[in-house]
Amino acid sequence: DAGITQSPRHKVTETGTPVTLRCHQTENHRYMYWYRQDPGHGLRLIHYSYGVKDTDKGEVSDGYSVSRSKTEDFLLTLESATSSQTSVYFCAISKQGYGYTFGSGTRLTVV
Amino acid sequence: KNEVEQSPQNLTAQEGEFITINCSYSVGISALHWLQQHPGGGIVSLFMLSSGKKKHGRLIATINIQEKHSSLHITASHPRDSAVYICAVRSVNRDDKIIFGKGTRLHILP
């Protein structure tokens, strides 16, 4: 989507390996979010950021860490991937009081 | 009980029919969003509402704050409207976080 890109779009990795997903925005929005989407659960918040170096946990943060060293980049790291982390991951950005813009998603498979 | 409930979960209709998708929530909110997700993944924001009604083309979204209920209507539905429609609320009770419904899968038959 315009203004927000996720990379990679698809990844297959082995159990126990570290994985980093990248979200990049060109909108200079303060808020950035990482969600995972699984059948039967809808979108669930993993971590979010409200500014450079300001991050907080969401409802399903175990096994994930994030970093935001620049306004435009929000990285999601799976320290040691497990099969339960097979999912579609979405990044989103927002400006307070306005709507959300979502990235195109990253389909991660942990084998 | 989920804080955001959508109904129906699945809906199949004929082209041209008037479609209504409902969303009820149980928390105090600052805004409600309707999102659309087509097969294959991308999520698009359709509306953000804090009161009243908004219209965009054939889509209409309404919200009743007192009843904690919102509806998304599609007039003259078309097969290209087939998608998952997601209701999400920005809660004032949970650090301004977004809470998502599980979505309504809409299939419009030609």
XYZ file of N, CA and C in Angstrom:
663
model
N 0.850 -1.197 0.000
C 0.000 0.000 0.000
C 0.877 1.235 0.000
N 0.379 2.297 -0.551
C 1.141 3.524 -0.645
C 1.567 3.974 0.738
N 2.884 4.281 0.905
C 3.361 4.826 2.160
C 3.809 3.807 3.170
N 3.531 2.539 2.965
C 3.955 1.519 3.919
C 4.304 0.243 3.166
N 5.454 -0.294 3.457
C 5.878 -1.527 2.814
C 6.396 -2.495 3.858
N 6.115 -3.776 3.626
C 6.603 -4.827 4.501
C 7.545 -5.719 3.715
N 8.578 -6.206 4.414
C 9.474 -7.157 3.778
C 9.958 -8.178 4.799
N 10.146 -9.439 4.373
C 9.768 -9.955 3.065
C 8.263 -10.167 2.963
N 7.757 -10.500 1.793
C 6.337 -10.807 1.633
C 6.037 -12.253 2.042
N 7.000 -13.110 1.788
C 6.858 -14.518 2.160
C 8.179 -15.000 2.748
N 8.075 -15.868 3.756
C 9.306 -16.457 4.288
C 8.985 -17.825 4.873
N 9.870 -18.757 4.592
C 9.821 -20.071 5.219
C 11.099 -20.213 6.025
N 10.961 -20.597 7.268
C 12.134 -20.723 8.121
C 12.019 -21.969 8.981
N 13.131 -22.351 9.564
C 13.127 -23.555 10.390
C 12.901 -23.198 11.854
N 12.307 -24.123 12.565
C 12.109 -23.958 14.007
C 13.443 -23.669 14.688
N 13.416 -22.678 15.569
C 14.601 -22.342 16.342
C 15.462 -21.248 15.749
N 15.183 -20.852 14.523
C 15.995 -19.793 13.906
C 15.389 -18.428 14.210
N 16.223 -17.400 14.286
C 15.687 -16.045 14.459
C 15.197 -15.491 13.118
N 14.158 -14.695 13.187
C 13.571 -14.102 11.978
C 13.256 -12.640 12.265
N 13.561 -11.769 11.313
C 13.204 -10.356 11.461
C 12.357 -9.917 10.281
N 11.222 -9.316 10.598
C 10.336 -8.729 9.594
C 10.457 -7.215 9.683
N 10.401 -6.590 8.524
C 10.589 -5.134 8.489
C 9.332 -4.431 7.999
N 9.023 -3.332 8.646
C 7.948 -2.449 8.208
C 8.557 -1.074 7.982
N 8.336 -0.525 6.814
C 8.909 0.764 6.453
C 7.797 1.702 6.011
N 7.779 2.923 6.553
C 6.748 3.896 6.170
C 7.398 5.183 5.692
N 6.697 5.843 4.799
C 7.169 7.132 4.290
C 6.222 8.262 4.681
N 5.286 7.975 5.611
C 4.259 8.956 5.977
C 4.622 9.788 7.199
N 5.719 9.425 7.854
C 6.137 10.129 9.083
C 5.087 10.033 10.191
N 4.331 8.929 10.202
C 3.329 8.734 11.258
C 4.013 8.269 12.534
N 3.438 8.726 13.644
C 4.027 8.418 14.941
C 3.795 6.963 15.347
N 2.576 6.466 15.100
C 2.197 5.151 15.602
C 2.429 4.060 14.565
N 3.038 2.969 15.018
C 3.229 1.801 14.168
C 2.877 0.556 14.972
N 2.350 -0.442 14.282
C 1.807 -1.623 14.951
C 2.213 -2.891 14.193
N 2.392 -3.958 14.937
C 2.529 -5.278 14.339
C 1.375 -6.149 14.833
N 0.687 -6.780 13.870
C -0.402 -7.701 14.169
C -0.108 -9.044 13.534
N -0.703 -10.077 14.085
C -0.727 -11.352 13.405
C -2.184 -11.728 13.152
N -2.403 -12.429 12.053
C -3.758 -12.817 11.687
C -3.807 -14.321 11.503
N -4.665 -14.959 12.264
C -4.812 -16.406 12.218
C -6.286 -16.757 12.099
N -6.591 -17.851 11.412
C -7.997 -18.268 11.275
C -8.650 -18.425 12.644
N -9.852 -17.873 12.771
C -10.583 -18.004 14.023
C -10.225 -16.988 15.078
N -9.178 -16.207 14.838
C -8.750 -15.224 15.843
C -8.831 -13.789 15.371
N -8.872 -13.582 14.098
C -8.828 -12.211 13.626
C -7.443 -11.622 13.826
N -7.375 -10.317 13.807
C -6.094 -9.620 13.973
C -5.802 -9.433 15.458
N -4.587 -9.792 15.851
C -4.196 -9.628 17.251
C -2.897 -8.825 17.321
N -2.863 -7.902 18.266
C -1.745 -6.982 18.390
C -0.566 -7.664 19.072
N 0.600 -7.572 18.438
C 1.815 -8.163 18.997
C 2.574 -7.107 19.795
N 2.960 -6.055 19.118
C 3.644 -4.920 19.733
C 3.243 -3.660 18.982
N 3.405 -2.542 19.641
C 3.184 -1.296 18.945
C 4.211 -0.260 19.390
N 4.283 0.816 18.635
C 5.248 1.875 18.933
C 4.560 3.223 18.790
N 4.861 4.097 19.728
C 4.298 5.443 19.663
C 5.386 6.493 19.476
N 6.546 6.038 19.026
C 7.625 6.958 18.700
C 8.945 6.216 18.671
N 9.980 6.924 18.247
C 11.308 6.314 18.194
C 11.702 5.841 19.594
N 12.076 4.600 19.661
C 12.524 3.934 20.890
C 11.407 3.789 21.942
N 10.177 4.120 21.570
C 9.040 3.945 22.487
C 8.157 2.826 21.961
N 8.204 1.685 22.637
C 7.394 0.554 22.195
C 6.684 -0.063 23.400
N 5.653 -0.833 23.110
C 4.923 -1.488 24.197
C 4.347 -2.793 23.683
N 4.018 -3.663 24.633
C 3.526 -4.989 24.272
C 2.047 -4.970 23.966
N 1.653 -5.858 23.052
C 0.253 -6.101 22.788
C -0.196 -7.361 23.489
N -1.293 -7.924 23.005
C -1.893 -9.073 23.692
C -1.172 -10.396 23.441
N -0.365 -10.488 22.371
C 0.295 -11.759 22.049
C 1.788 -11.516 21.829
N 2.442 -10.900 22.789
C 3.827 -10.468 22.594
C 4.869 -11.540 22.921
N 4.481 -12.604 23.602
C 5.483 -13.613 23.997
C 6.167 -14.207 22.774
N 7.510 -14.231 22.802
C 8.278 -14.802 21.704
C 8.647 -13.799 20.629
N 8.213 -12.557 20.833
C 8.483 -11.496 19.855
C 9.163 -10.305 20.538
N 10.029 -9.640 19.787
C 10.565 -8.360 20.242
C 10.519 -7.387 19.076
N 10.592 -6.105 19.395
C 10.526 -5.084 18.353
C 11.592 -4.036 18.606
N 11.886 -3.299 17.545
C 12.764 -2.151 17.698
C 12.342 -1.068 16.728
N 12.512 0.166 17.185
C 12.213 1.324 16.337
C 13.277 2.376 16.613
N 14.318 2.330 15.786
C 15.428 3.266 15.943
C 15.254 4.492 15.055
N 14.344 4.398 14.076
C 14.031 5.533 13.206
C 12.513 5.608 13.049
N 11.997 6.785 12.813
C 10.557 6.944 12.650
C 10.006 6.017 11.583
N 10.747 5.834 10.516
C 10.212 5.119 9.364
C 10.279 3.600 9.442
N 11.054 3.056 10.368
C 11.230 1.603 10.395
C 10.808 0.997 11.729
N 10.039 -0.102 11.634
C 9.601 -0.828 12.824
C 9.879 -2.299 12.545
N 10.793 -2.872 13.313
C 11.240 -4.237 13.078
C 10.605 -5.187 14.094
N 10.160 -6.321 13.602
C 9.613 -7.375 14.464
C 10.549 -8.571 14.378
N 11.023 -9.034 15.544
C 11.948 -10.161 15.583
C 11.348 -11.325 16.353
N 11.408 -12.480 15.731
C 11.082 -13.729 16.420
C 12.425 -14.294 16.871
N 12.646 -14.329 18.160
C 13.963 -14.678 18.680
C 14.353 -16.098 18.310
N 13.389 -17.005 18.403
C 13.602 -18.417 18.095
C 12.262 -18.956 17.591
N 12.133 -18.972 16.267
C 10.820 -19.236 15.676
C 10.265 -20.611 16.076
N 8.967 -20.647 16.316
C 8.264 -21.895 16.613
C 7.109 -22.059 15.623
N 6.620 -23.268 15.505
C 5.545 -23.542 14.541
C 4.284 -22.739 14.866
N 4.092 -22.415 16.140
C 2.905 -21.634 16.519
C 2.981 -20.195 16.023
N 4.142 -19.791 15.543
C 4.300 -18.447 14.999
C 4.095 -18.407 13.487
N 3.755 -19.536 12.911
C 3.311 -19.544 11.519
C 2.034 -18.729 11.427
N 2.065 -17.709 10.606
C 0.944 -16.782 10.576
C 1.147 -15.792 9.437
N 0.173 -14.918 9.276
C 0.327 -13.764 8.397
C 0.490 -12.549 9.302
N 1.552 -11.803 9.061
C 1.878 -10.654 9.896
C 1.601 -9.366 9.120
N 0.880 -8.476 9.779
C 0.564 -7.181 9.182
C 1.155 -6.066 10.019
N 1.733 -5.116 9.333
C 2.154 -3.872 9.958
C 1.111 -2.809 9.631
N 0.904 -1.889 10.538
C -0.017 -0.780 10.289
C 0.580 0.492 10.858
N 0.181 1.609 10.258
C 0.587 2.918 10.760
C -0.653 3.757 10.984
N -0.550 4.691 11.897
C -1.677 5.599 12.091
C -1.174 6.940 12.613
N -2.019 7.933 12.383
C -1.801 9.265 12.903
C -2.959 9.485 13.873
N -2.665 9.957 15.084
C -3.703 10.021 16.105
C -4.910 10.786 15.613
N -6.076 10.175 15.789
C -7.309 10.805 15.355
C -7.695 10.463 13.929
N -6.837 9.749 13.241
C -7.123 9.362 11.862
C -7.150 7.852 11.741
N -7.406 7.400 10.532
C -7.521 5.972 10.303
C -6.177 5.283 10.208
N -6.262 4.019 9.858
C -5.087 3.170 9.780
C -4.752 2.838 8.334
N -3.465 2.656 8.064
C -3.011 2.139 6.787
C -2.235 0.867 7.067
N -2.605 -0.201 6.369
C -1.979 -1.491 6.582
C -0.999 -1.809 5.470
N 0.057 -2.510 5.832
C 0.949 -3.085 4.843
C 0.296 -4.282 4.177
N 0.977 -4.839 3.194
C 0.419 -5.934 2.401
C 0.538 -7.291 3.081
N 1.244 -7.337 4.179
C 1.343 -8.584 4.933
C 2.583 -9.391 4.592
N 3.015 -10.171 5.575
C 4.115 -11.126 5.404
C 3.608 -12.492 5.824
N 3.675 -13.424 4.895
C 3.248 -14.789 5.223
C 4.465 -15.564 5.695
N 4.479 -15.925 6.978
C 5.612 -16.629 7.573
C 5.214 -18.067 7.871
N 6.033 -18.987 7.400
C 5.836 -20.405 7.690
C 7.058 -20.911 8.444
N 6.814 -21.505 9.611
C 7.904 -22.081 10.408
C 7.771 -23.594 10.338
N 8.808 -24.219 9.790
C 8.725 -25.683 9.578
C 9.635 -26.425 10.552
N -16.425 -13.552 26.665
C -17.119 -12.894 25.554
C -16.165 -11.896 24.909
N -16.134 -11.912 23.548
C -15.291 -10.957 22.849
C -15.818 -9.549 23.039
N -14.889 -8.608 23.083
C -15.288 -7.216 23.271
C -15.876 -6.624 21.998
N -15.571 -7.216 20.855
C -16.141 -6.775 19.580
C -16.729 -8.007 18.893
N -18.019 -7.966 18.673
C -18.716 -9.094 18.046
C -19.298 -8.653 16.712
N -19.079 -9.466 15.709
C -19.656 -9.175 14.398
C -20.667 -10.247 14.024
N -21.673 -9.819 13.277
C -22.634 -10.789 12.737
C -23.124 -10.312 11.379
N -23.401 -11.256 10.473
C -23.107 -12.672 10.630
C -21.611 -12.960 10.439
N -21.212 -14.185 10.707
C -19.816 -14.559 10.455
C -19.590 -14.762 8.967
N -20.585 -15.335 8.319
C -20.524 -15.595 6.876
C -21.830 -15.154 6.249
N -21.739 -14.614 5.047
C -22.932 -14.142 4.351
C -22.754 -14.356 2.858
N -23.697 -15.056 2.260
C -23.721 -15.234 0.816
C -24.988 -14.596 0.282
N -24.864 -13.790 -0.755
C -26.016 -13.083 -1.303
C -25.884 -13.005 -2.817
N -26.990 -12.676 -3.463
C -26.997 -12.515 -4.909
C -26.598 -11.083 -5.274
N -25.993 -10.964 -6.423
C -25.634 -9.636 -6.926
C -26.865 -8.729 -6.927
N -26.660 -7.499 -6.474
C -27.753 -6.531 -6.438
C -28.441 -6.407 -5.088
N -28.250 -7.389 -4.215
C -28.913 -7.341 -2.919
C -28.298 -6.269 -2.024
N -29.114 -5.813 -1.083
C -28.680 -4.864 -0.062
C -28.094 -5.671 1.096
N -26.877 -5.322 1.480
C -26.135 -6.099 2.481
C -26.002 -5.298 3.766
N -26.188 -5.971 4.893
C -25.939 -5.342 6.193
C -25.045 -6.246 7.028
N -23.992 -5.673 7.555
C -23.091 -6.367 8.480
C -23.110 -5.588 9.787
N -23.236 -6.309 10.879
C -23.382 -5.665 12.176
C -22.164 -5.846 13.063
N -21.958 -4.866 13.923
C -20.843 -4.892 14.873
C -21.337 -4.351 16.209
N -21.161 -5.131 17.261
C -21.491 -4.687 18.614
C -20.236 -4.738 19.459
N -20.106 -3.788 20.350
C -18.910 -3.736 21.184
C -19.302 -3.442 22.625
N -18.411 -3.788 23.536
C -18.774 -3.698 24.956
C -17.875 -2.738 25.734
N -16.983 -2.051 25.042
C -16.060 -1.140 25.716
C -16.331 0.294 25.281
N -15.838 1.235 26.085
C -15.901 2.622 25.663
C -14.930 2.860 24.526
N -15.355 3.607 23.532
C -14.504 3.780 22.366
C -14.326 5.251 22.023
N -13.225 5.536 21.341
C -13.037 6.879 20.779
C -13.353 6.878 19.290
N -13.280 5.718 18.653
C -13.591 5.621 17.225
C -13.834 4.166 16.857
N -14.563 3.985 15.772
C -14.805 2.643 15.239
C -14.385 2.640 13.777
N -13.723 1.567 13.378
C -13.236 1.440 12.012
C -13.906 0.256 11.326
N -14.171 0.418 10.043
C -14.537 -0.702 9.186
C -13.412 -0.907 8.183
N -12.974 -2.161 8.082
C -11.877 -2.526 7.195
C -12.367 -3.586 6.219
N -11.704 -3.654 5.070
C -12.037 -4.645 4.058
C -10.774 -5.429 3.704
N -10.917 -6.743 3.634
C -9.775 -7.583 3.272
C -10.209 -8.547 2.178
N -9.605 -8.370 0.996
C -9.912 -9.261 -0.115
C -9.097 -10.540 0.001
N -9.579 -11.619 -0.632
C -8.797 -12.866 -0.653
C -7.399 -12.581 -1.180
N -6.397 -13.145 -0.497
C -5.045 -12.817 -0.917
C -4.427 -11.735 -0.093
N -5.230 -11.061 0.763
C -4.608 -10.445 1.912
C -4.752 -8.998 2.213
N -4.633 -8.056 1.264
C -4.481 -6.664 1.676
C -5.663 -6.149 2.480
N -5.373 -5.318 3.478
C -6.420 -4.747 4.333
C -6.536 -3.269 4.011
N -7.768 -2.853 3.757
C -8.016 -1.462 3.386
C -8.972 -0.854 4.400
N -8.675 0.347 4.836
C -9.564 1.047 5.752
C -10.693 1.688 4.955
N -11.945 1.354 5.326
C -13.107 1.900 4.614
C -13.629 3.165 5.299
N -13.842 3.059 6.602
C -14.428 4.170 7.344
C -13.810 4.248 8.728
N -13.788 5.465 9.253
C -13.558 5.687 10.672
C -14.713 6.544 11.165
N -15.388 6.078 12.226
C -16.588 6.748 12.713
C -16.458 7.023 14.188
N -16.931 8.174 14.616
C -17.101 8.379 16.047
C -18.543 8.738 16.381
N -19.319 9.061 15.358
C -20.746 9.314 15.552
C -21.427 9.319 14.193
N -22.751 9.119 14.204
C -23.557 9.339 13.020
C -23.353 8.344 11.891
N -23.119 8.879 10.722
C -23.171 8.077 9.502
C -22.161 8.615 8.512
N -21.558 7.699 7.733
C -20.679 8.121 6.641
C -21.017 7.299 5.410
N -20.831 7.911 4.246
C -21.151 7.244 2.977
C -19.994 7.426 2.023
N -19.680 6.321 1.330
C -18.650 6.400 0.295
C -19.072 5.481 -0.821
N -19.536 6.065 -1.906
C -20.022 5.247 -3.015
C -21.219 4.423 -2.586
N -21.112 3.110 -2.750
C -22.223 2.219 -2.381
C -22.139 1.740 -0.926
N -21.166 2.217 -0.211
C -20.972 1.799 1.176
C -21.469 2.881 2.132
N -22.185 2.417 3.155
C -22.674 3.321 4.192
C -22.341 2.702 5.531
N -21.801 3.504 6.434
C -21.519 3.024 7.787
C -22.232 3.916 8.784
N -22.859 3.278 9.764
C -23.562 4.022 10.804
C -23.065 3.552 12.167
N -23.216 4.414 13.138
C -22.858 4.033 14.497
C -23.846 4.635 15.472
N -24.220 3.852 16.486
C -25.078 4.318 17.565
C -24.277 4.157 18.849
N -23.751 5.257 19.349
C -22.851 5.210 20.499
C -23.584 4.710 21.751
N -24.831 5.141 21.932
C -25.591 4.735 23.123
C -25.807 3.228 23.149
N -26.108 2.661 21.971
C -26.361 1.220 21.901
C -25.087 0.415 21.656
N -23.970 1.066 21.454
C -22.676 0.407 21.187
C -22.813 -0.544 20.008
N -23.270 0.009 18.912
C -23.543 -0.804 17.734
C -23.239 -0.011 16.474
N -22.698 -0.716 15.489
C -22.436 -0.110 14.194
C -22.886 -1.070 13.107
N -23.269 -0.515 11.984
C -23.620 -1.329 10.828
C -22.887 -0.827 9.597
N -22.538 -1.774 8.745
C -21.973 -1.467 7.436
C -22.973 -1.969 6.404
N -23.399 -1.082 5.521
C -24.356 -1.444 4.484
C -23.685 -1.337 3.117
N -24.049 -2.263 2.248
C -23.602 -2.199 0.858
C -24.856 -2.200 -0.010
N -25.032 -1.172 -0.805
C -26.181 -1.132 -1.712
C -25.763 -1.685 -3.079
N -26.730 -2.283 -3.780
C -26.478 -2.827 -5.124
C -25.193 -3.647 -5.139
N -25.144 -4.671 -4.304
C -23.907 -5.447 -4.140
C -23.450 -6.067 -5.456
N -22.141 -6.246 -5.525
C -21.489 -6.743 -6.740
C -20.478 -7.803 -6.350
N -20.211 -8.772 -7.224
C -19.212 -9.805 -6.873
C -17.879 -9.246 -6.397
N -17.475 -8.076 -6.889
C -16.201 -7.518 -6.435
C -16.249 -7.039 -4.985
N -17.455 -6.996 -4.390
C -17.578 -6.675 -2.969
C -17.244 -7.873 -2.088
N -17.076 -9.041 -2.689
C -16.756 -10.244 -1.924
C -15.423 -10.050 -1.217
N -15.459 -10.173 0.092
C -14.277 -9.900 0.913
C -14.633 -10.211 2.361
N -13.646 -10.079 3.221
C -13.911 -10.121 4.658
C -13.983 -8.687 5.152
N -15.029 -8.387 5.893
C -15.217 -7.042 6.448
C -14.980 -7.118 7.947
N -14.107 -6.251 8.417
C -13.655 -6.301 9.811
C -14.036 -5.019 10.520
N -14.637 -5.183 11.675
C -14.959 -4.056 12.538
C -13.854 -3.957 13.599
N -13.408 -2.756 13.871
C -12.379 -2.566 14.894
C -12.692 -1.306 15.684
N -12.477 -1.376 17.004
C -12.754 -0.207 17.838
C -11.483 0.252 18.512
N -11.375 1.552 18.638
C -10.259 2.146 19.366
C -10.767 2.385 20.772
N -10.264 1.592 21.715
C -10.800 1.597 23.064
C -10.187 2.704 23.903
N -11.037 3.364 24.693
C -10.494 4.321 25.647
C -10.130 3.634 26.956
N -10.519 2.370 27.092
C -10.278 1.649 28.333
C -8.980 0.873 28.341
N -8.329 0.759 27.197
C -7.164 -0.125 27.124
C -6.023 0.591 26.408
N -5.611 1.731 27.006
C -4.465 2.459 26.461
C -4.643 2.808 24.997
N -5.886 3.077 24.612
C -6.165 3.539 23.251
C -5.834 2.492 22.192
N -5.830 1.236 22.595
C -5.483 0.206 21.624
C -6.707 -0.118 20.758
N -6.405 -0.755 19.628
C -7.455 -1.199 18.718
C -7.836 -2.641 19.060
N -9.143 -2.897 19.099
C -9.634 -4.255 19.295
C -10.413 -4.638 18.036
N -10.061 -5.775 17.471
C -10.669 -6.199 16.216
C -11.753 -7.247 16.437
N -12.805 -7.163 15.624
C -13.731 -8.269 15.507
C -13.102 -9.345 14.631
N -13.750 -10.497 14.581
C -13.183 -11.613 13.823
C -13.527 -11.557 12.354
N -14.357 -10.615 11.968
C -14.634 -10.436 10.546
C -15.898 -11.130 10.077
N -16.448 -10.614 9.013
C -17.597 -11.210 8.326
C -17.174 -11.512 6.901
N -17.290 -12.772 6.539
C -16.907 -13.178 5.170
C -18.119 -13.044 4.274
N -18.019 -12.142 3.300
C -19.127 -11.867 2.372
C -18.810 -12.440 1.001
N -19.780 -13.154 0.448
C -19.616 -13.721 -0.890
C -20.829 -13.302 -1.719
N -20.593 -12.556 -2.772
C -21.680 -12.097 -3.640
C -21.658 -12.929 -4.918
N -22.763 -13.589 -5.175
C -22.862 -14.453 -6.361
C -23.342 -13.659 -7.563
N -22.752 -13.912 -8.725
C -23.176 -13.176 -9.931
C -24.532 -13.666 -10.410
